[in-house]
Short mmCIF file of C-alpha atoms in Angstrom, two decimals:
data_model
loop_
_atom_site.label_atom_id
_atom_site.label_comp_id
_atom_site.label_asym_id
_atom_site.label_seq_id
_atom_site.Cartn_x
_atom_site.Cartn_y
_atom_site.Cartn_z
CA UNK E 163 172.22 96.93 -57.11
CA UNK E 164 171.71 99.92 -54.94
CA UNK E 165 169.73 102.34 -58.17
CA UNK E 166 167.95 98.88 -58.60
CA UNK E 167 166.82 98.91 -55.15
CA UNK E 168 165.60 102.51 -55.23
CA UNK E 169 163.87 102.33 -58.66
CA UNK E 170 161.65 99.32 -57.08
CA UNK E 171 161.27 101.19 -53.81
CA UNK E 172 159.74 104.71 -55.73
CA UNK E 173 157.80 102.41 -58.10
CA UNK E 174 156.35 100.82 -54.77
CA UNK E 175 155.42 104.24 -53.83
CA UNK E 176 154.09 105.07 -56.70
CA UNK E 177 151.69 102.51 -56.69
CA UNK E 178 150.72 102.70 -53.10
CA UNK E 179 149.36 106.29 -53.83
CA UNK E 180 147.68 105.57 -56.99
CA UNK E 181 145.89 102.66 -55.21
CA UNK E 182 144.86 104.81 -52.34
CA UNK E 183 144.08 107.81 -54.67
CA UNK E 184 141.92 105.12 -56.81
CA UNK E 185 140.31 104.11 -53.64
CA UNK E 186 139.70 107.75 -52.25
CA UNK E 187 138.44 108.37 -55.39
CA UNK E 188 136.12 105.62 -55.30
CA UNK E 189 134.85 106.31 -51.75
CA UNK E 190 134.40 109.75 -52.20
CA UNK E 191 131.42 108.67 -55.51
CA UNK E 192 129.71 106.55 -53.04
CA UNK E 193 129.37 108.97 -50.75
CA UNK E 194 128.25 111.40 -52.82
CA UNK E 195 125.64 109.92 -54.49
CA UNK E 196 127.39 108.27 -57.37
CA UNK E 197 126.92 104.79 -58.99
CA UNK E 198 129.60 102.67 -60.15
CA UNK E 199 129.35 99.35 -61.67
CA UNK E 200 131.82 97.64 -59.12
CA UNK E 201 128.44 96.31 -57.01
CA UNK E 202 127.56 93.21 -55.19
CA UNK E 203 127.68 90.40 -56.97
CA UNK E 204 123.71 89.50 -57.59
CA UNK E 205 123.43 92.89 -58.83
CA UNK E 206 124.69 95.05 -61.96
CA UNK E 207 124.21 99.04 -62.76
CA UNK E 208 121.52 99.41 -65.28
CA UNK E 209 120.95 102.03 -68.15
CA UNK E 210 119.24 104.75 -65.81
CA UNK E 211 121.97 104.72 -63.41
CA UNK E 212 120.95 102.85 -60.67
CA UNK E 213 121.02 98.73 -59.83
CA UNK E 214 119.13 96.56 -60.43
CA UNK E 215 118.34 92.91 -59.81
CA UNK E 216 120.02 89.86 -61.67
CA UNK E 217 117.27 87.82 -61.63
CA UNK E 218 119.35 84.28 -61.39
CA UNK E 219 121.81 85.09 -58.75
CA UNK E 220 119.47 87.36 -56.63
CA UNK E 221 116.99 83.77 -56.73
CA UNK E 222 120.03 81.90 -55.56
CA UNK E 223 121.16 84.39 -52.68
CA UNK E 224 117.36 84.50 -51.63
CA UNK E 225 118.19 80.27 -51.12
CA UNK E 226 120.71 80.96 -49.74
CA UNK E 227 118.57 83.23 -46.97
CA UNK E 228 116.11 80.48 -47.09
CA UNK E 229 118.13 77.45 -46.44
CA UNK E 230 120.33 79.24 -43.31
CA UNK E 231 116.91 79.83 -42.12
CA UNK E 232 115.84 76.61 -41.85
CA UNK E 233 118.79 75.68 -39.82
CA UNK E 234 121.46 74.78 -42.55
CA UNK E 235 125.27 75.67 -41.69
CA UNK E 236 127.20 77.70 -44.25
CA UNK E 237 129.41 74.37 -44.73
CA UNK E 238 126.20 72.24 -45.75
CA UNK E 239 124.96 75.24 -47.51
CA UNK E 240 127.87 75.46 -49.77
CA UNK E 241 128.56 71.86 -50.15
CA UNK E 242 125.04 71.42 -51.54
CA UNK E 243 125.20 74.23 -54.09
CA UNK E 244 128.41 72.86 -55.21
CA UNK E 245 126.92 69.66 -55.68
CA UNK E 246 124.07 70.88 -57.92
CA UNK E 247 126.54 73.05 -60.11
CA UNK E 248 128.86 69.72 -60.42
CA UNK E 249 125.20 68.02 -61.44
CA UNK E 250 125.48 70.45 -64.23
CA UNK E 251 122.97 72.88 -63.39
CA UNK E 252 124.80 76.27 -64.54
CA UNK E 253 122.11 78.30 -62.71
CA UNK E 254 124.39 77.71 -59.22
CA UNK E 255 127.42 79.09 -60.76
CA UNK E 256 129.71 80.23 -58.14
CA UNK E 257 129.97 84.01 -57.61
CA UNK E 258 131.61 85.55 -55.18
CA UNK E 259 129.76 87.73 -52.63
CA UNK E 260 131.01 91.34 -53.24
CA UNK E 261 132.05 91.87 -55.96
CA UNK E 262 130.42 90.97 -59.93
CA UNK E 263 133.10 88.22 -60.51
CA UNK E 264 132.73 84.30 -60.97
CA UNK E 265 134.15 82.11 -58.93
CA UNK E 266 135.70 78.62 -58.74
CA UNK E 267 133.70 76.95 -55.84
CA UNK E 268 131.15 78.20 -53.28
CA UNK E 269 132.94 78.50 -50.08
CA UNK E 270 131.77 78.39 -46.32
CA UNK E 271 133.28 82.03 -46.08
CA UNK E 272 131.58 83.10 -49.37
CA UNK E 273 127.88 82.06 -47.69
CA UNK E 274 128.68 83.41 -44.51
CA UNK E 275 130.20 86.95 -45.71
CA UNK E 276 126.83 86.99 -48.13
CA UNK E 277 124.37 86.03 -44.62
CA UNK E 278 125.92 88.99 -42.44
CA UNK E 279 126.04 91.49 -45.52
CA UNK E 280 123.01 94.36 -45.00
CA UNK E 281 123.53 95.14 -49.01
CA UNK E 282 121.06 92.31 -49.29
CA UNK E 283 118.41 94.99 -47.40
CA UNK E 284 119.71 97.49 -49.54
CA UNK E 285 121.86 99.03 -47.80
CA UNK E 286 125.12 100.67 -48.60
CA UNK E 287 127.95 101.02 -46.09
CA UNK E 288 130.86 103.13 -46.90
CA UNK E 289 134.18 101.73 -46.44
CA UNK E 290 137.51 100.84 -47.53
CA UNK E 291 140.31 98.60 -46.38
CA UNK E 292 143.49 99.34 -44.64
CA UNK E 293 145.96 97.22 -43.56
CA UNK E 294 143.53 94.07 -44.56
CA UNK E 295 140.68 95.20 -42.73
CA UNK E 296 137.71 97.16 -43.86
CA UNK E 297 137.27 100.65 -42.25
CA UNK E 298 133.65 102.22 -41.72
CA UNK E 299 133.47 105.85 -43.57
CA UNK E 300 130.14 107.83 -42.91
CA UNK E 301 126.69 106.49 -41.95
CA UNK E 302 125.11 103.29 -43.76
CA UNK E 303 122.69 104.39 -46.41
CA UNK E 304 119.49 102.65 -46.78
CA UNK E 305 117.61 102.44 -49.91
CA UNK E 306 121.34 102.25 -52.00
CA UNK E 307 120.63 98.80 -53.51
CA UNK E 308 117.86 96.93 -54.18
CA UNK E 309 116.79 95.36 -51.20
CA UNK E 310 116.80 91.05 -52.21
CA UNK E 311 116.12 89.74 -48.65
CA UNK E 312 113.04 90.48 -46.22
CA UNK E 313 113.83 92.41 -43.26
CA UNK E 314 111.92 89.51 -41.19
CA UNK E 315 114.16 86.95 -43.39
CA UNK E 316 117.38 89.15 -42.32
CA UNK E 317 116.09 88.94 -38.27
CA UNK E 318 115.20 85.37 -38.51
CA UNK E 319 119.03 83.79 -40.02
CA UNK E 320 120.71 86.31 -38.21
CA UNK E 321 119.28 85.21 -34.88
CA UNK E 322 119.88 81.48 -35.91
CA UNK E 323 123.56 82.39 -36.20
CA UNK E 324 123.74 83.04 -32.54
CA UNK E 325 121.75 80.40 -31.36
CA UNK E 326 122.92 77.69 -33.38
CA UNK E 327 126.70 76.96 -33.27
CA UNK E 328 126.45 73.41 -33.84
CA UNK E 329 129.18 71.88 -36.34
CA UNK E 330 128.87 70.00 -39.31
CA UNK E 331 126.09 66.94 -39.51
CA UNK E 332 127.17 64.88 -42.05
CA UNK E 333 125.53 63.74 -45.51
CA UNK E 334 122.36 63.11 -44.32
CA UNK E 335 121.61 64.74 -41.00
CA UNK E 336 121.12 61.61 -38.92
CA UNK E 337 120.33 63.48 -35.43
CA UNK E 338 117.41 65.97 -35.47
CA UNK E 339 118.17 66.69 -32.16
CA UNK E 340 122.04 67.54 -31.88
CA UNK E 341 123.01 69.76 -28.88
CA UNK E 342 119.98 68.28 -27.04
CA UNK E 343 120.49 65.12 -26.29
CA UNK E 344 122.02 64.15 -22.60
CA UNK E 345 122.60 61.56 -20.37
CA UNK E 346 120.73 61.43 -17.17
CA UNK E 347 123.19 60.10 -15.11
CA UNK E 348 126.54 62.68 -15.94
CA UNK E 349 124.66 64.91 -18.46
CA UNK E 350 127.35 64.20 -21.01
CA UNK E 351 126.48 64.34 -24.65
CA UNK E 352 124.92 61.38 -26.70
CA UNK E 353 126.38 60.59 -29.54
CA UNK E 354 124.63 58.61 -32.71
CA UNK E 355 126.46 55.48 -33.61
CA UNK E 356 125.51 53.02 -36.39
CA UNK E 357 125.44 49.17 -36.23
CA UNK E 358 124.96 46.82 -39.43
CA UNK E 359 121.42 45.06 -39.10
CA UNK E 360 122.03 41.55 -38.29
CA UNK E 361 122.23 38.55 -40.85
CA UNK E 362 118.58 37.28 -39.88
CA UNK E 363 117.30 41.03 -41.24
CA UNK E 364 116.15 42.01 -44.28
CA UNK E 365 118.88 42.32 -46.77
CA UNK E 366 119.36 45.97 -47.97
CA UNK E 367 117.48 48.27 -44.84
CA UNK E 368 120.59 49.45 -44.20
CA UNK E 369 121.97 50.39 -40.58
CA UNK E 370 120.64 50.80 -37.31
CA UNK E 371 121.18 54.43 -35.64
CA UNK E 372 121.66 54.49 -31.46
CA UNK E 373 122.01 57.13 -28.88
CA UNK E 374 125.17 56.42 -26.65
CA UNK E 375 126.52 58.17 -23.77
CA UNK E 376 129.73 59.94 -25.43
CA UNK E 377 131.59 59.50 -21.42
CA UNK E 378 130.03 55.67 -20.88
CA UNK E 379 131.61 54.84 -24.30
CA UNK E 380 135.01 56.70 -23.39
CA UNK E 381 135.26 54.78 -19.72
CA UNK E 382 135.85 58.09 -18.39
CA UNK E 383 133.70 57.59 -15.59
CA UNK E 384 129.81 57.35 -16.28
CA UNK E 385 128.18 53.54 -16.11
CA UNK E 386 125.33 54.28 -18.49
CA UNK E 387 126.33 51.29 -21.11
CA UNK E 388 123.01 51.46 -22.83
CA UNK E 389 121.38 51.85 -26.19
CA UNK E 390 118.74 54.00 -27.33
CA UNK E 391 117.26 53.61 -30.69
CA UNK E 392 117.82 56.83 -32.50
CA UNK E 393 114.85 56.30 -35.55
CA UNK E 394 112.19 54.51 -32.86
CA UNK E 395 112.56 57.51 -31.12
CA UNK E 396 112.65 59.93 -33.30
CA UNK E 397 109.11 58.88 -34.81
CA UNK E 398 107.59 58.43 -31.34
CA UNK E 399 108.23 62.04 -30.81
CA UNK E 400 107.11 63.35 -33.97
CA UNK E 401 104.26 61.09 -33.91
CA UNK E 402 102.75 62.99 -30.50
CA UNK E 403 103.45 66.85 -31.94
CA UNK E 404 99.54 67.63 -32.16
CA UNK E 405 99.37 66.28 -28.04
CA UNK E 406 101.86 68.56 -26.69
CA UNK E 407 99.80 71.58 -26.92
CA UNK E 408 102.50 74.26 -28.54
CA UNK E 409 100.08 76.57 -29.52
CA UNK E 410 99.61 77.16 -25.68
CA UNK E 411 102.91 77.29 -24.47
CA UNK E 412 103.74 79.46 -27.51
CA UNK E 413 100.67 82.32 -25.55
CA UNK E 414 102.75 84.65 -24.11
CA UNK E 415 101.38 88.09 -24.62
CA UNK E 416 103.94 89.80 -23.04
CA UNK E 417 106.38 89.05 -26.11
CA UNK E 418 104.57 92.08 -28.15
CA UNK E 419 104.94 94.56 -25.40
CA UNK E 420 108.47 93.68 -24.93
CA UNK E 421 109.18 94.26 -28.52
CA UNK E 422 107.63 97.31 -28.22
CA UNK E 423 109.54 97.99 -24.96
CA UNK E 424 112.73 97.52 -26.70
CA UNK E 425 111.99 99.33 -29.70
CA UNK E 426 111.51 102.68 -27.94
CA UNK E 427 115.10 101.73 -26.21
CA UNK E 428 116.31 101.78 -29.62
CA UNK E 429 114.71 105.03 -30.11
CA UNK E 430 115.88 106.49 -27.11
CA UNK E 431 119.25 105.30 -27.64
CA UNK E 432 119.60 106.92 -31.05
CA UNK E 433 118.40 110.22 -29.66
CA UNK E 434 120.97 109.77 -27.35
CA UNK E 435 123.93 108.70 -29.86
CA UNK E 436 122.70 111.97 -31.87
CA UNK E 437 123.07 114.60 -29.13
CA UNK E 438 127.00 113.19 -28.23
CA UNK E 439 127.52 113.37 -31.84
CA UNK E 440 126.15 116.88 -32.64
CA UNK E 441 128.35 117.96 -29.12
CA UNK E 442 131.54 116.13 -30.24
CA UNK E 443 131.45 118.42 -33.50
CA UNK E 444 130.78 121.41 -31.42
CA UNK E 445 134.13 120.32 -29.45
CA UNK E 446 135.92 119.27 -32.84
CA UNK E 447 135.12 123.03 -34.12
CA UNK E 448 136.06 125.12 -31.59
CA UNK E 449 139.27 123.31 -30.70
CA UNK E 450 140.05 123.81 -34.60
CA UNK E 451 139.22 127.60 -34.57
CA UNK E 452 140.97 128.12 -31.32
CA UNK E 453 144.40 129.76 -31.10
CA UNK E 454 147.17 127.48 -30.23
CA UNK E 455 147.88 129.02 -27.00
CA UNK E 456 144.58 129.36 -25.95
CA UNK E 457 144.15 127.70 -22.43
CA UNK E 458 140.68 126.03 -23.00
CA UNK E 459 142.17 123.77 -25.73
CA UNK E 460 143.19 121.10 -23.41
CA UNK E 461 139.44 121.17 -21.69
CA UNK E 462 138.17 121.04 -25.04
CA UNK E 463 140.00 117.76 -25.99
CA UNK E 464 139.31 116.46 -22.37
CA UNK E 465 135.57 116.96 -22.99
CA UNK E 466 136.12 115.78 -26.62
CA UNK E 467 137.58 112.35 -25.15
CA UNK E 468 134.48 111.64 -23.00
CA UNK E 469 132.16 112.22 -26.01
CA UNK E 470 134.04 109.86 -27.49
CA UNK E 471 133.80 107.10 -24.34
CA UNK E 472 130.07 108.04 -24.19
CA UNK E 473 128.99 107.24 -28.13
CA UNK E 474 130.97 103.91 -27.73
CA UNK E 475 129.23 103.32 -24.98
CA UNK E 476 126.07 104.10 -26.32
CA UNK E 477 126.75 102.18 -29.94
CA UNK E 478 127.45 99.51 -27.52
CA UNK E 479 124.21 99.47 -25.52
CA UNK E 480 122.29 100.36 -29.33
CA UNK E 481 123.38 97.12 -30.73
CA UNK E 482 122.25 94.93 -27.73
CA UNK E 483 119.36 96.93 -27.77
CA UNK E 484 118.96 95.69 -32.35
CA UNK E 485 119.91 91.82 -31.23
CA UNK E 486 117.28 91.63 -28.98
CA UNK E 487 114.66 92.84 -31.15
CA UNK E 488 115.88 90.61 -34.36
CA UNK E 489 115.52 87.89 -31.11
CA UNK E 490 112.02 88.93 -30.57
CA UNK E 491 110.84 89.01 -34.10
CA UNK E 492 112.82 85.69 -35.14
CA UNK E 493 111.32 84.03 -32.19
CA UNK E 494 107.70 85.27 -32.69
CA UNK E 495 108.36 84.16 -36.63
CA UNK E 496 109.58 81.00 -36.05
CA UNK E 497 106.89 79.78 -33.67
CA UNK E 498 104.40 80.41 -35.74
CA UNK E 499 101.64 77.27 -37.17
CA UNK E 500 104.66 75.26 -35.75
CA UNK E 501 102.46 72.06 -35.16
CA UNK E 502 101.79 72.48 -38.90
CA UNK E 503 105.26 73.09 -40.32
CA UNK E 504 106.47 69.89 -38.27
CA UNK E 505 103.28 67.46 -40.01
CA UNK E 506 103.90 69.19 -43.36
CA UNK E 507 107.97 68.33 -43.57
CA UNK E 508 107.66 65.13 -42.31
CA UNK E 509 104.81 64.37 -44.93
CA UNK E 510 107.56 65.82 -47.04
CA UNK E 511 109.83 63.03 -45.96
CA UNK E 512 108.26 60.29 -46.74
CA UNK E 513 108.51 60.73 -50.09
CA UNK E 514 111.55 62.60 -50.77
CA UNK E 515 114.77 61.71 -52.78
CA UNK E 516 118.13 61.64 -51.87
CA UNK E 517 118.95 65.61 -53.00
CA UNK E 518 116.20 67.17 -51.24
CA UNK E 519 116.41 65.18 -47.71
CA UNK E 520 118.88 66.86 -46.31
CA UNK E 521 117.19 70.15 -46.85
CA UNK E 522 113.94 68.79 -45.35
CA UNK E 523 115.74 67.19 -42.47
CA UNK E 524 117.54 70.21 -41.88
CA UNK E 525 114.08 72.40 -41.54
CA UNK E 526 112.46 69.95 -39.64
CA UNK E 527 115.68 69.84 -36.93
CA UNK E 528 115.24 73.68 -37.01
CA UNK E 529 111.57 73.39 -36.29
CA UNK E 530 112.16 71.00 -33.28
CA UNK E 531 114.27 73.55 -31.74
CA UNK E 532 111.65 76.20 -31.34
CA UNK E 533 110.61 74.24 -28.32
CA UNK E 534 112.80 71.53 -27.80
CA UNK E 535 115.32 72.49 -25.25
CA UNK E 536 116.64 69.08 -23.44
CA UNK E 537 116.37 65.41 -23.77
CA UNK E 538 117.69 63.09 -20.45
CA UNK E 539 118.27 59.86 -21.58
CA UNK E 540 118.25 57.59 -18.93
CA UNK E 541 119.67 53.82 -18.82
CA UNK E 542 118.52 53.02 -15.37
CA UNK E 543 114.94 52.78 -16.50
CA UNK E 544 115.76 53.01 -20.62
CA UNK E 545 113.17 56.47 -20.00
CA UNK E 546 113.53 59.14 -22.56
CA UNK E 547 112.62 62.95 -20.72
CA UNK E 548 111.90 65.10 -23.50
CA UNK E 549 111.82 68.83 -21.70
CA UNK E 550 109.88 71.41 -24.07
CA UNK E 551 110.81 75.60 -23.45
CA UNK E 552 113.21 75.54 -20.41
CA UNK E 553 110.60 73.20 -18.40
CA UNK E 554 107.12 74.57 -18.73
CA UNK E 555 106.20 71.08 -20.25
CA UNK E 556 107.65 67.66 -20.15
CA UNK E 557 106.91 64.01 -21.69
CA UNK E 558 108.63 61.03 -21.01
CA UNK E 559 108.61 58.44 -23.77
CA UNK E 560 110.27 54.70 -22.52
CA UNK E 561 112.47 52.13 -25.19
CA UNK E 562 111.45 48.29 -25.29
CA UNK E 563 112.59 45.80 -26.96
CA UNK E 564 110.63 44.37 -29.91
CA UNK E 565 110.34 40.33 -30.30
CA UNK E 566 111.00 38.38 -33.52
CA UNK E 567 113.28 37.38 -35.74
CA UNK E 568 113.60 41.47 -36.71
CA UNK E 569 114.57 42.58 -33.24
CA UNK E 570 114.69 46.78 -33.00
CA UNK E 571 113.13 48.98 -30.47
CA UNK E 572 109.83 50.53 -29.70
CA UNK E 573 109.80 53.50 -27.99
CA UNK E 574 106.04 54.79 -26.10
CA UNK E 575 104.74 57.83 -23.96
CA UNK E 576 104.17 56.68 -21.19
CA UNK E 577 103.73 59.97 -18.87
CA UNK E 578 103.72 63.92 -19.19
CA UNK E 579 103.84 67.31 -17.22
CA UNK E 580 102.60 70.59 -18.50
CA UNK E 581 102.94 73.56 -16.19
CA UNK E 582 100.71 75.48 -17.82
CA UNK E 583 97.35 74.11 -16.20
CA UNK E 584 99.51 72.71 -13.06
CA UNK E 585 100.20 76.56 -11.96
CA UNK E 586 96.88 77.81 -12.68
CA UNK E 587 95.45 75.01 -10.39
CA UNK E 588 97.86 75.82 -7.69
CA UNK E 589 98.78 71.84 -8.10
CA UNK E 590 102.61 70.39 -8.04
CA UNK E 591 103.19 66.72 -9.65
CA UNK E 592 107.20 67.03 -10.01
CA UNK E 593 107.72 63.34 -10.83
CA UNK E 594 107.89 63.30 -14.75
CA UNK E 595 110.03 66.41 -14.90
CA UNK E 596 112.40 65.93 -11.68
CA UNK E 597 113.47 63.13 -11.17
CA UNK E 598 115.53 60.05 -12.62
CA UNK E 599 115.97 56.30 -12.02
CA UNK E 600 119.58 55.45 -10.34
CA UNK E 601 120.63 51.82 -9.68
CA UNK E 602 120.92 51.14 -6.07
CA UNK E 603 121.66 47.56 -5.17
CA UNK E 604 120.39 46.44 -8.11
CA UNK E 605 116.93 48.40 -7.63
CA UNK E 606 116.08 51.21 -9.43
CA UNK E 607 115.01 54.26 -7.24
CA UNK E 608 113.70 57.36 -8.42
CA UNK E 609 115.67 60.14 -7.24
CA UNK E 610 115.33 63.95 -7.31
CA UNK E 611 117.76 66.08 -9.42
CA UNK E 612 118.58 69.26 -7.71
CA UNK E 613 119.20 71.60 -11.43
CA UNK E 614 115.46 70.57 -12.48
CA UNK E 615 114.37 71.28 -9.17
CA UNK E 616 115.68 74.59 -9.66
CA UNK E 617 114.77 75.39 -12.96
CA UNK E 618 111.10 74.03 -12.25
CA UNK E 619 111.06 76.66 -9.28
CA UNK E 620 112.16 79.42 -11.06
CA UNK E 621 109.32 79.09 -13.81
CA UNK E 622 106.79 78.79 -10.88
CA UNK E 623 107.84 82.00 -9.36
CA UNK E 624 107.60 83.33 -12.73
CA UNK E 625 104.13 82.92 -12.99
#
């Protein structure tokens, strides 16, 4: 038992240094220059040595790109290229991400690893894993691969990952406008829930959507027991998109000189990184040619230790430094023709099946966001606030009731605030954007609410 238990102990061994001599090896090729055929997965190593596309999967990890940046989540993403493959189309074979294998389903880990990966700019960084995670070796190299993704592409999904942690949104992505949507009375969330039409309706049209205050519903303290109609509203607001003037709270000229302000900070800061790097191998150097017992050695590795501090510091301040730029450029990208890209999906819309609505609805969400930021929802007067870019414009839109046998709701603008011309005239009409109806007594007063209040001053002294 004892001989058995050695034998299987040195042929442990064994393996454990062949693996890391195998992956040693394999490091050590990259980083000098030389091309295997283990690659990423849309990829393959050609005749002359070098990768090249596959012209399939590279179309489907470009879709991929496309689809996060429209606002999909890697779950919806990978449920709805599982659903095509199931359809039978064998172009959305599952691959996995890194390396050229097949594999059994697309995964929300296999789309996410491919989204945060730079090989799909081309770029190689040198690695291997220990003790299950993956280690950094060397400097990235750009121009390794092929680049298969857009560096604006890259900048635009990877600042929609940190602005949009919403979860999943179901089959057909019945709120456009999840994560913005409050009540005005406790500011909790509202929720969409669905109603059967009534017998007297037409047979076959399906269910009614509402807005609901998530804490009303829960009787955990909030009063607002009232429904808002979630499709009447929704086409009221895309039906005013041309009135609210984007293109003019989009102007902000100062967005290209801060882009240009933070790229010479990224500049600057790699200057920086490259002069504590240059003096920690100066330190490195000596203390290795120093004697043993020479007396500077502990100074050396004293000063050696704060290089160290410094270039974390500095790698630190250096990516801030990159996510506000991909920030910048995502933002300036995204805002673009926006009026344009709203009338053009919804056109889309109207006339689209079953397998591509989600993807439109998706887009068009996205789209909303670029200036979207809050809606108040309040039951006192059934008035709907919608407040565009942190307050610089809002429009109020108010649900009625429709008569007949049909019933549903109709939902109007009735009022709007822009601070754009208000500021510029020196003028100050707060109604629209600060204040909300309470019930007192049974009458409906309109009272101030001190966070808009605040927020409205702070873009006033801003200007």
């Amino acid at each position: 038992m004892f001989e058995s238990l050695l034998i299987m102990k040195r042929a442990n061994e064994e393996s454990e240094k062949k693996s890391t001599r195998v992956a040693d090896s394999w490091v050590g090729r990259r980083l000098k220059g030389t091309r295997g055929s283990v690659c990423p997965s849309w990829l393959r190593l050609g005749e002359n040595g070098r990768y090249e596309e596959i012209p399939d999967r590279a179309k489907i990890v470009r879709e991929i790109f496309d689809l996060a940046a429209g606002g999909m989540a890697a779950y919806t993403i990978s449920r709805l290229l599982n659903a095509r493959f199931a359809a039978g189309d064998i172009a959305y074979e599952p691959f996995k991400n890194t390396v050229a294998k097949k594999g059994k389903a697309w995964h929300p880990t296999t789309i996410m690893n491919l989204l945060t990966n730079k090989a799909v700019l081309g770029i190689y960084e040198p690695g291997k894993v220990e003790d299950g995670k993956k280690v950094k070796l060397g400097e990235a190299i750009d121009g390794w691969y092929p680049a298969v993704i857009e560096e604006s592409m890259w900048a635009k999904v990877q600042a929609g990952r940190r602005t949009n942690k919403r979860g999943r949104k179901g089959a057909a992505m019945t709120n456009l406008f999840s994560g913005r949507v409050h009540c005005a009375w406790c500011s909790g969330v509202m929720k969409v829930r669905n109603f059967g039409r009534s017998s007297r309706e037409k047979e076959g049209s399906g269910k009614r959507h509402y807005y609901v205050c998530t804490t009303a519903a829960q009787n955990r303290g909030c009063d607002a027991s009232f429904y808002f109609g979630l499709e009447a509203l929704e086409s009221a607001i895309l039906d005013h998109v041309s009135e609210y003037r984007l293109s003019e709270l989009f102007a902000q000229p100062e967005t290209g000189s801060e882009l240009r302000r933070v790229e010479n900070e990224i500049a600057a800061t790699q200057m920086k990184i490259e002069g504590l790097e240059k003096g920690r191998s100066r330190l490195m150097k000596r203390i290795k040619e120093a004697d043993d017992d020479d007396p500077l050695i502990a100074e050396y590795e004293k000063e050696l230790r704060a290089e160290i501090i410094a270039i974390g510091k500095e790698q630190a301040a250096l990516k801030a430094q990159e996510h506000r730029r991909i920030s910048i450029v995502a933002q300036k990208d995204s805002r673009a023709d926006i009026e344009a890209r709203i009338m053009k999906l919804r056109a889309e819309l109207a006339n689209a099946d079953d397998a591509t609505r989600l993807t439109i609805r998706t887009r068009l969400s996205a789209a909303l966001r670029t200036f979207i930021d809050d809606m108040r929802f309040d039951p006192a007067t059934g008035t709907i606030d919608v407040i565009l870019l942190g307050g610089m414009a809002a429009y109020r839109f108010k649900q009625s009731r429709l008569k007949g046998r049909n019933g549903g709701h109709r939902v109007d603008l009735i009022d709007h605030f822009s601070l754009v011309p208000l500021v510029q005239t020196g003028q100050m009409r707060k109604e629209p954007f600060l204040s909300v109806g309470r019930m007192v007594d049974g009458v409906v007063e309109m009272v101030e609410v001190p966070r808009r209040a605040e927020v409205f001053e702070k873009i006033v002294r801003g200007h």
